PDB file of C-alpha atoms in Angstrom:
ATOM      1  CA  UNK A   1     125.590 124.578  56.495  1.00 52.00           C
ATOM      2  CA  UNK A   2     123.671 127.481  55.997  1.00 51.00           C
ATOM      3  CA  UNK A   3     122.960 130.598  58.695  1.00 49.00           C
ATOM      4  CA  UNK A   4     122.356 130.240  62.327  1.00 49.00           C
ATOM      5  CA  UNK A   5     118.791 131.303  61.504  1.00 47.00           C
ATOM      6  CA  UNK A   6     118.096 128.246  59.588  1.00 52.00           C
ATOM      7  CA  UNK A   7     119.623 125.587  62.016  1.00 54.00           C
ATOM      8  CA  UNK A   8     117.375 126.825  64.955  1.00 57.00           C
ATOM      9  CA  UNK A   9     114.092 127.659  64.287  1.00 59.00           C
ATOM     10  CA  UNK A  10     112.810 130.464  66.271  1.00 55.00           C
ATOM     11  CA  UNK A  11     109.222 130.664  67.597  1.00 56.00           C
ATOM     12  CA  UNK A  12     108.282 134.265  68.285  1.00 54.00           C
ATOM     13  CA  UNK A  13     105.528 133.324  70.461  1.00 55.00           C
ATOM     14  CA  UNK A  14     108.407 131.857  72.660  1.00 53.00           C
ATOM     15  CA  UNK A  15     110.099 135.177  72.998  1.00 51.00           C
ATOM     16  CA  UNK A  16     107.046 136.978  74.384  1.00 52.00           C
ATOM     17  CA  UNK A  17     105.676 134.369  76.524  1.00 52.00           C
ATOM     18  CA  UNK A  18     107.961 135.330  79.689  1.00 56.00           C
ATOM     19  CA  UNK A  19     107.858 139.062  79.293  1.00 56.00           C
ATOM     20  CA  UNK A  20     109.270 140.360  82.558  1.00 62.00           C
ATOM     21  CA  UNK A  21     106.969 142.339  84.841  1.00 62.00           C
ATOM     22  CA  UNK A  22     107.427 146.198  84.466  1.00 69.00           C
ATOM     23  CA  UNK A  23     109.940 147.532  87.002  1.00 80.00           C
ATOM     24  CA  UNK A  24     108.637 148.534  90.236  1.00 82.00           C
ATOM     25  CA  UNK A  25     109.137 152.019  89.578  1.00 81.00           C
ATOM     26  CA  UNK A  26     106.907 151.924  86.352  1.00 83.00           C
ATOM     27  CA  UNK A  27     104.194 150.270  88.340  1.00 85.00           C
ATOM     28  CA  UNK A  28     104.157 153.018  91.130  1.00 87.00           C
ATOM     29  CA  UNK A  29     104.224 155.832  88.789  1.00 87.00           C
ATOM     30  CA  UNK A  30     101.344 154.332  86.753  1.00 89.00           C
ATOM     31  CA  UNK A  31      99.403 153.940  89.789  1.00 91.00           C
ATOM     32  CA  UNK A  32      99.893 157.518  90.921  1.00 91.00           C
ATOM     33  CA  UNK A  33      98.934 158.636  87.785  1.00 89.00           C
ATOM     34  CA  UNK A  34      95.530 156.650  87.882  1.00 91.00           C
ATOM     35  CA  UNK A  35      94.898 157.898  91.436  1.00 92.00           C
ATOM     36  CA  UNK A  36      95.398 161.602  89.887  1.00 92.00           C
ATOM     37  CA  UNK A  37      93.201 160.779  86.971  1.00 91.00           C
ATOM     38  CA  UNK A  38      90.576 159.310  89.169  1.00 93.00           C
ATOM     39  CA  UNK A  39      90.476 162.197  91.613  1.00 94.00           C
ATOM     40  CA  UNK A  40      89.454 164.528  88.443  1.00 94.00           C
ATOM     41  CA  UNK A  41      92.953 165.985  87.845  1.00 96.00           C
ATOM     42  CA  UNK A  42      93.443 166.990  84.333  1.00 95.00           C
ATOM     43  CA  UNK A  43      96.459 166.176  82.287  1.00 92.00           C
ATOM     44  CA  UNK A  44      97.899 169.619  82.996  1.00 94.00           C
ATOM     45  CA  UNK A  45      97.730 169.147  86.719  1.00 96.00           C
ATOM     46  CA  UNK A  46      99.117 165.591  86.248  1.00 93.00           C
ATOM     47  CA  UNK A  47     102.109 166.842  84.392  1.00 93.00           C
ATOM     48  CA  UNK A  48     102.718 169.891  86.950  1.00 95.00           C
ATOM     49  CA  UNK A  49     102.333 167.097  89.715  1.00 96.00           C
ATOM     50  CA  UNK A  50     105.032 165.260  87.698  1.00 93.00           C
ATOM     51  CA  UNK A  51     107.364 168.022  87.181  1.00 94.00           C
ATOM     52  CA  UNK A  52     107.142 169.452  90.972  1.00 96.00           C
ATOM     53  CA  UNK A  53     107.367 165.570  92.198  1.00 95.00           C
ATOM     54  CA  UNK A  54     110.698 165.525  89.997  1.00 93.00           C
ATOM     55  CA  UNK A  55     112.072 168.674  91.315  1.00 94.00           C
ATOM     56  CA  UNK A  56     111.335 168.213  94.868  1.00 95.00           C
ATOM     57  CA  UNK A  57     113.167 164.915  94.752  1.00 94.00           C
ATOM     58  CA  UNK A  58     116.457 166.236  93.028  1.00 91.00           C
ATOM     59  CA  UNK A  59     116.104 169.254  95.756  1.00 93.00           C
ATOM     60  CA  UNK A  60     115.466 166.851  98.602  1.00 93.00           C
ATOM     61  CA  UNK A  61     117.608 164.006  97.589  1.00 92.00           C
ATOM     62  CA  UNK A  62     114.368 161.550  97.512  1.00 92.00           C
ATOM     63  CA  UNK A  63     113.173 158.889  95.448  1.00 92.00           C
ATOM     64  CA  UNK A  64     111.219 160.300  92.516  1.00 92.00           C
ATOM     65  CA  UNK A  65     108.480 157.652  92.618  1.00 93.00           C
ATOM     66  CA  UNK A  66     108.030 158.182  96.235  1.00 94.00           C
ATOM     67  CA  UNK A  67     107.728 161.854  95.746  1.00 95.00           C
ATOM     68  CA  UNK A  68     105.121 161.610  92.967  1.00 95.00           C
ATOM     69  CA  UNK A  69     103.224 159.043  94.886  1.00 95.00           C
ATOM     70  CA  UNK A  70     103.102 161.114  98.187  1.00 96.00           C
ATOM     71  CA  UNK A  71     101.926 164.399  96.293  1.00 97.00           C
ATOM     72  CA  UNK A  72      99.316 162.625  93.999  1.00 97.00           C
ATOM     73  CA  UNK A  73      97.606 160.539  96.868  1.00 96.00           C
ATOM     74  CA  UNK A  74      98.071 163.737  99.201  1.00 97.00           C
ATOM     75  CA  UNK A  75      96.314 165.977  96.895  1.00 97.00           C
ATOM     76  CA  UNK A  76      93.769 163.173  95.604  1.00 97.00           C
ATOM     77  CA  UNK A  77      92.709 162.199  99.226  1.00 96.00           C
ATOM     78  CA  UNK A  78      93.155 165.728 100.715  1.00 96.00           C
ATOM     79  CA  UNK A  79      96.094 164.419 102.950  1.00 97.00           C
ATOM     80  CA  UNK A  80      98.281 167.396 103.355  1.00 97.00           C
ATOM     81  CA  UNK A  81     100.487 165.236 105.910  1.00 97.00           C
ATOM     82  CA  UNK A  82     101.783 163.300 102.651  1.00 97.00           C
ATOM     83  CA  UNK A  83     103.238 166.489 101.279  1.00 97.00           C
ATOM     84  CA  UNK A  84     104.909 167.738 104.249  1.00 96.00           C
ATOM     85  CA  UNK A  85     108.071 165.491 103.871  1.00 93.00           C
ATOM     86  CA  UNK A  86     108.375 167.020 100.411  1.00 96.00           C
ATOM     87  CA  UNK A  87     108.563 170.491 101.944  1.00 95.00           C
ATOM     88  CA  UNK A  88     104.932 171.526 100.583  1.00 97.00           C
ATOM     89  CA  UNK A  89     103.059 172.655 103.402  1.00 97.00           C
ATOM     90  CA  UNK A  90      99.642 173.493 101.851  1.00 97.00           C
ATOM     91  CA  UNK A  91      96.702 173.385 104.014  1.00 97.00           C
ATOM     92  CA  UNK A  92      93.254 172.536 103.013  1.00 97.00           C
ATOM     93  CA  UNK A  93      91.260 175.015 104.264  1.00 97.00           C
ATOM     94  CA  UNK A  94      93.210 178.353 103.185  1.00 98.00           C
ATOM     95  CA  UNK A  95      93.262 176.724  99.683  1.00 98.00           C
ATOM     96  CA  UNK A  96      89.382 176.017  99.746  1.00 98.00           C
ATOM     97  CA  UNK A  97      88.918 179.593 100.724  1.00 98.00           C
ATOM     98  CA  UNK A  98      90.889 180.971  98.179  1.00 97.00           C
ATOM     99  CA  UNK A  99      89.717 178.937  95.323  1.00 97.00           C
ATOM    100  CA  UNK A 100      85.849 179.632  96.322  1.00 98.00           C
ATOM    101  CA  UNK A 101      86.463 183.179  96.386  1.00 97.00           C
ATOM    102  CA  UNK A 102      87.836 183.132  92.938  1.00 97.00           C
ATOM    103  CA  UNK A 103      84.760 181.340  91.800  1.00 96.00           C
ATOM    104  CA  UNK A 104      82.555 183.761  93.850  1.00 97.00           C
ATOM    105  CA  UNK A 105      81.186 181.115  96.003  1.00 97.00           C
ATOM    106  CA  UNK A 106      81.326 180.254  99.788  1.00 97.00           C
ATOM    107  CA  UNK A 107      83.868 177.679 100.885  1.00 97.00           C
ATOM    108  CA  UNK A 108      81.172 175.803 102.439  1.00 97.00           C
ATOM    109  CA  UNK A 109      79.194 175.485  99.020  1.00 97.00           C
ATOM    110  CA  UNK A 110      82.318 173.779  97.276  1.00 97.00           C
ATOM    111  CA  UNK A 111      81.618 170.321  96.292  1.00 97.00           C
ATOM    112  CA  UNK A 112      84.257 167.330  97.113  1.00 95.00           C
ATOM    113  CA  UNK A 113      85.916 167.892  93.622  1.00 96.00           C
ATOM    114  CA  UNK A 114      85.807 171.544  93.773  1.00 97.00           C
ATOM    115  CA  UNK A 115      87.913 171.067  97.044  1.00 97.00           C
ATOM    116  CA  UNK A 116      90.285 168.832  95.714  1.00 97.00           C
ATOM    117  CA  UNK A 117      90.876 171.117  92.677  1.00 97.00           C
ATOM    118  CA  UNK A 118      91.476 174.021  95.399  1.00 98.00           C
ATOM    119  CA  UNK A 119      94.291 171.822  97.312  1.00 98.00           C
ATOM    120  CA  UNK A 120      95.640 170.090  93.990  1.00 98.00           C
ATOM    121  CA  UNK A 121      96.224 173.880  92.256  1.00 97.00           C
ATOM    122  CA  UNK A 122      97.490 175.172  95.650  1.00 98.00           C
ATOM    123  CA  UNK A 123     100.006 172.397  96.304  1.00 98.00           C
ATOM    124  CA  UNK A 124     101.292 172.733  92.735  1.00 98.00           C
ATOM    125  CA  UNK A 125     101.363 176.614  93.002  1.00 97.00           C
ATOM    126  CA  UNK A 126     103.441 175.969  96.263  1.00 97.00           C
ATOM    127  CA  UNK A 127     105.865 173.081  94.759  1.00 97.00           C
ATOM    128  CA  UNK A 128     106.680 175.463  91.820  1.00 96.00           C
ATOM    129  CA  UNK A 129     107.428 178.517  94.041  1.00 96.00           C
ATOM    130  CA  UNK A 130     109.495 176.196  96.135  1.00 96.00           C
ATOM    131  CA  UNK A 131     111.453 174.115  93.483  1.00 95.00           C
ATOM    132  CA  UNK A 132     111.189 176.182  90.334  1.00 90.00           C
ATOM    133  CA  UNK A 133     114.477 176.896  89.886  1.00 89.00           C
ATOM    134  CA  UNK A 134     115.713 173.414  90.125  1.00 86.00           C
ATOM    135  CA  UNK A 135     117.342 172.358  86.932  1.00 78.00           C
ATOM    136  CA  UNK A 136     116.223 168.614  86.451  1.00 71.00           C
ATOM    137  CA  UNK A 137     117.611 168.477  82.713  1.00 66.00           C
ATOM    138  CA  UNK A 138     121.252 169.084  83.795  1.00 55.00           C
ATOM    139  CA  UNK A 139     120.840 166.413  86.501  1.00 50.00           C
ATOM    140  CA  UNK A 140     119.124 164.035  84.149  1.00 52.00           C
ATOM    141  CA  UNK A 141     122.004 164.482  81.664  1.00 55.00           C
ATOM    142  CA  UNK A 142     124.599 163.978  84.195  1.00 54.00           C
ATOM    143  CA  UNK A 143     123.233 160.880  85.371  1.00 56.00           C
ATOM    144  CA  UNK A 144     122.611 159.421  81.778  1.00 55.00           C
ATOM    145  CA  UNK A 145     126.253 160.105  81.178  1.00 55.00           C
ATOM    146  CA  UNK A 146     127.782 158.339  84.602  1.00 53.00           C
ATOM    147  CA  UNK A 147     125.424 155.354  84.978  1.00 54.00           C
ATOM    148  CA  UNK A 148     125.045 153.699  88.433  1.00 56.00           C
ATOM    149  CA  UNK A 149     126.573 150.828  88.851  1.00 57.00           C
TER     150      UNK A 149
END
């Protein structure tokens, strides 16, 4: 007799030896975060990019991971065309001029890091203005109550 656990020995190493790879969304989201951090964006900017991406994806019926990837890559690499599909039409030079003025510097004197900061800050501001009213909490709760099959 005895319990099932006595009859069938379990090697805990076997349970973890074939850990499935993380879901694609987790991998893509991690890549987007790494791009943002390697571009010098701070935690607050990364959180704001994530929030804007989530709200834009809900408002536009787009995939969140795609929205986050577009927003982080577009701002990190100064590629505004990646933001266009999200309805964020921030342009580099006006953002750089505004940022330079706030630092009492000329736009031409800004470093690449400062140019990226100018662009990401302006893109976040525009995204928050456009999508700030989107209530993601209710949408997330609704999707939790009605899982997709």
